[in-house]
C-alpha positions in Angstrom: 163.8 62.4 88.5 162.4 63.2 85.1 159.1 61.7 86.2 159.0 63.9 89.3 159.7 67.0 87.2 156.9 66.0 84.8 154.4 65.5 87.6 155.3 68.8 89.2 154.8 70.6 85.9 151.5 68.8 85.4 150.3 69.7 88.9 151.3 73.4 88.4 149.5 73.5 85.1 146.4 72.0 86.7 146.4 74.5 89.6 146.9 77.3 87.2 143.9 76.1 85.2 141.7 75.9 88.4 142.7 79.4 89.4 142.0 80.7 85.9 138.6 79.1 85.9 137.7 80.6 89.3 138.8 84.0 88.1 137.1 83.7 84.7 135.1 86.8 83.8 133.5 87.4 80.4 134.9 90.9 80.2 138.4 89.7 80.7 137.9 87.2 77.9 136.5 89.8 75.6 139.2 92.3 76.3 141.9 89.7 75.6 140.1 88.9 72.3 140.2 92.6 71.4 143.8 93.2 72.3 145.0 90.2 70.3 143.3 91.4 67.1 144.8 93.4 64.3 143.3 96.8 63.4 141.7 95.3 60.3 139.8 92.9 62.5 138.5 95.5 64.9 135.1 95.7 63.3 134.6 91.9 63.5 135.9 91.8 67.1 133.7 94.7 68.2 130.7 92.9 66.8 131.7 89.6 68.5 132.3 91.5 71.8 128.8 93.0 71.7 127.1 89.7 70.7 128.9 87.7 73.4 128.2 90.3 76.1 124.5 90.4 75.2 124.2 86.6 75.4 126.0 86.6 78.7 123.8 89.3 80.2 120.6 87.7 78.9 121.7 84.4 80.4 122.3 86.1 83.7 118.9 87.8 83.6 117.2 84.6 82.7 118.8 82.7 85.6 117.7 85.4 88.0 114.1 84.9 86.8 114.1 81.2 87.2 115.7 81.6 90.7 119.1 79.9 89.9 120.9 83.2 90.8 119.9 84.3 94.3 120.9 86.8 96.9 122.7 89.2 94.6 123.4 92.7 95.9 123.8 94.4 92.6 123.5 93.7 88.9 126.9 93.0 87.3 128.1 96.3 86.0 128.5 95.0 82.5 124.8 94.0 82.4 123.2 97.1 83.9 122.4 98.6 80.5 121.1 95.2 79.3 118.7 95.0 82.3 117.6 98.6 81.7 116.9 97.9 78.1 114.8 94.9 78.9 112.8 96.4 81.8 111.9 99.5 79.6 111.2 97.4 76.5 108.0 96.2 74.8 109.3 92.7 75.5 108.9 93.3 79.2 105.4 94.5 78.7 104.6 91.4 76.5 106.0 89.1 79.2 103.8 90.8 81.8 100.8 90.4 79.5 101.6 86.7 79.1 101.6 86.3 82.9 98.3 88.1 83.1 96.9 85.7 80.4 98.0 82.7 82.5 96.2 84.1 85.6 93.0 84.4 83.6 93.4 80.8 82.4 93.8 79.8 86.0 90.4 81.2 86.8 89.0 78.6 84.5 89.8 76.0 87.1 88.0 77.9 89.9 84.4 77.1 90.9 84.0 80.6 92.3 82.0 83.2 90.3 80.6 86.5 91.4 77.2 84.9 92.1 78.6 81.8 93.9 81.4 83.1 96.0 81.0 82.8 99.8 83.3 85.7 100.5 86.2 83.5 101.5 88.1 83.3 98.2 91.2 85.4 98.2 94.0 86.7 96.0 97.3 88.2 97.1 99.2 90.9 95.2 102.6 92.4 96.0 102.8 96.2 95.2 106.3 97.3 94.0 106.9 96.2 90.4 103.7 94.1 90.6 101.0 96.7 90.8 103.1 99.9 90.8 106.2 100.3 88.7 109.5 101.6 90.1 111.0 102.0 86.7 110.6 105.8 86.8 112.7 105.8 90.0 115.5 103.9 88.3 115.3 106.0 85.2 115.7 109.2 87.2 118.5 107.8 89.3 120.3 105.8 86.6 120.7 102.7 88.8 118.8 99.8 87.3 120.5 97.5 89.9 124.0 98.8 89.3 124.1 100.1 92.9 122.4 99.0 96.1 119.0 100.6 96.6 119.2 103.7 98.8 116.2 103.1 101.1 116.0 106.8 102.1 115.9 108.1 98.5 113.5 105.3 97.5 111.1 106.1 100.3 111.3 109.8 99.5 110.3 108.9 95.9 107.4 106.7 97.2 106.1 109.7 99.1 105.8 111.6 95.9 103.0 109.2 94.9 104.0 109.2 91.2 104.6 105.4 90.5 102.6 104.4 87.4 100.7 101.1 87.2 102.6 98.1 85.8 101.4 97.5 82.3 98.2 95.3 82.1 97.9 94.9 85.8 95.0 97.4 86.4 92.8 95.3 84.1 93.7 92.0 85.8 93.2 93.5 89.2 89.6 94.6 88.5 88.9 91.3 86.7 89.8 89.4 89.8 87.8 91.8 92.0 84.7 91.7 89.8 84.7 87.9 90.2 83.9 88.4 93.8 87.3 87.4 95.0 88.7 89.4 97.9 92.0 91.1 97.2 94.8 91.4 99.8 97.8 93.6 99.2 100.8 92.3 101.1 103.8 94.6 100.7 107.2 94.9 102.3 106.7 98.7 102.4 106.8 100.2 105.9 103.6 101.1 107.8 104.5 104.8 107.9 104.2 104.8 104.0 100.5 103.8 104.2 99.1 107.2 103.2 101.4 107.6 100.2 100.8 104.0 99.2 97.0 104.3 99.3 97.0 107.6 97.4 99.3 106.2 94.7 97.4 103.0 94.3 94.1 104.9 93.8 95.7 107.4 91.4 97.1 104.4 89.3 93.6 102.9 89.1 93.5 100.4 92.0 90.8 100.4 94.6 88.4 98.1 96.4 90.9 95.9 98.1 90.0 94.0 101.3 93.1 94.7 103.2 96.5 96.5 102.7 99.1 94.9 104.8 102.4 96.8 105.4 105.4 96.1 107.6 104.9 97.2 111.2 107.7 97.7 113.7 107.3 94.0 114.8 108.0 92.9 111.2 111.1 95.0 110.4 113.7 92.6 111.6 112.2 89.7 109.7 113.2 88.5 106.3 110.5 89.3 103.7 109.8 85.7 103.0 109.1 85.1 106.7 106.9 88.2 107.0 104.8 87.3 104.0 104.5 83.7 104.9 103.2 84.7 108.3 100.6 87.0 106.7 99.4 84.1 104.5 99.2 81.9 107.6 97.0 84.6 109.2 94.7 84.8 106.2 94.2 81.0 106.1 93.6 80.9 109.8 90.6 83.2 109.2 89.3 80.7 106.7 90.3 82.3 103.4 91.2 80.1 100.4 94.2 81.8 98.7 93.8 81.0 95.1 97.0 82.7 94.0 99.8 85.1 94.7 101.3 87.4 92.1 104.6 89.2 92.8 107.9 90.1 91.2 110.1 88.5 93.9 110.4 84.8 94.9 110.4 85.7 98.6 106.7 86.5 98.1 106.0 82.8 97.5 108.4 81.1 100.0 107.3 79.3 103.1 103.9 77.9 104.1 101.1 77.8 103.6 101.5 77.5 99.8 98.8 79.1 97.6 97.1 77.1 94.9 99.2 79.0 92.3 102.0 81.5 92.1 102.6 83.9 89.2 105.9 85.8 89.0 106.4 89.0 87.1 109.9 89.6 85.6 112.3 91.8 87.6 116.0 91.4 87.5 116.8 94.9 88.9 117.0 93.8 92.6 116.6 90.7 94.8 114.6 90.7 98.0 115.1 87.8 100.4 
């Protein structure tokens, strides 16, 4: 009898532990820490809350970038300000610059130069948050991933043609173009935004691309990764050698054919599948 009672209590404790683990949330833990502290400890607790939350949010952001966290609809509310601080910081600009440096190093492995290219060497860029920054849109709307993107509002903003260039990207774009490599822009923007997109790209300093590919009606029901994979397949069927793809979303690299290299820019504001 005693043994049965002991086993029942042990099982109940185990199930409680499992439920607690499933429901674990850093904010709940931090609130509990704060409520159990005396007034004299409030300063220490406040500092500990801030430090733990910052670490948690940076861990979340890092795991988005390395593609461990996928298919999220919104940034966790407790991390929105952290994502905003990063995406508007000099650290973000430094991280983009490092990615640009790695692209330039990649060129060292290429046999193609301006005088030797046969016109079939290609490079693919995404547009949003790769060439053109959407940070001003998020600043004016206060979202930074805390709410689902409102497509109507976002497209209205695109039509204003005010997106600035992503830091360091204009220089890289023209360095690639001046090497004799053909540049293809493959974006998930809709075809009816072509005029606004072209105007904005030129105003931001981009020109001389070989083709700007936007989503037509036949592409709208496809996932972005399928749509972009099909466009790469089309390019290679024409005989192009795709030396690299640069984008801010993993869906720009998924599927076949695989490019020789991929270069991802940081962006934990949203996830596009």
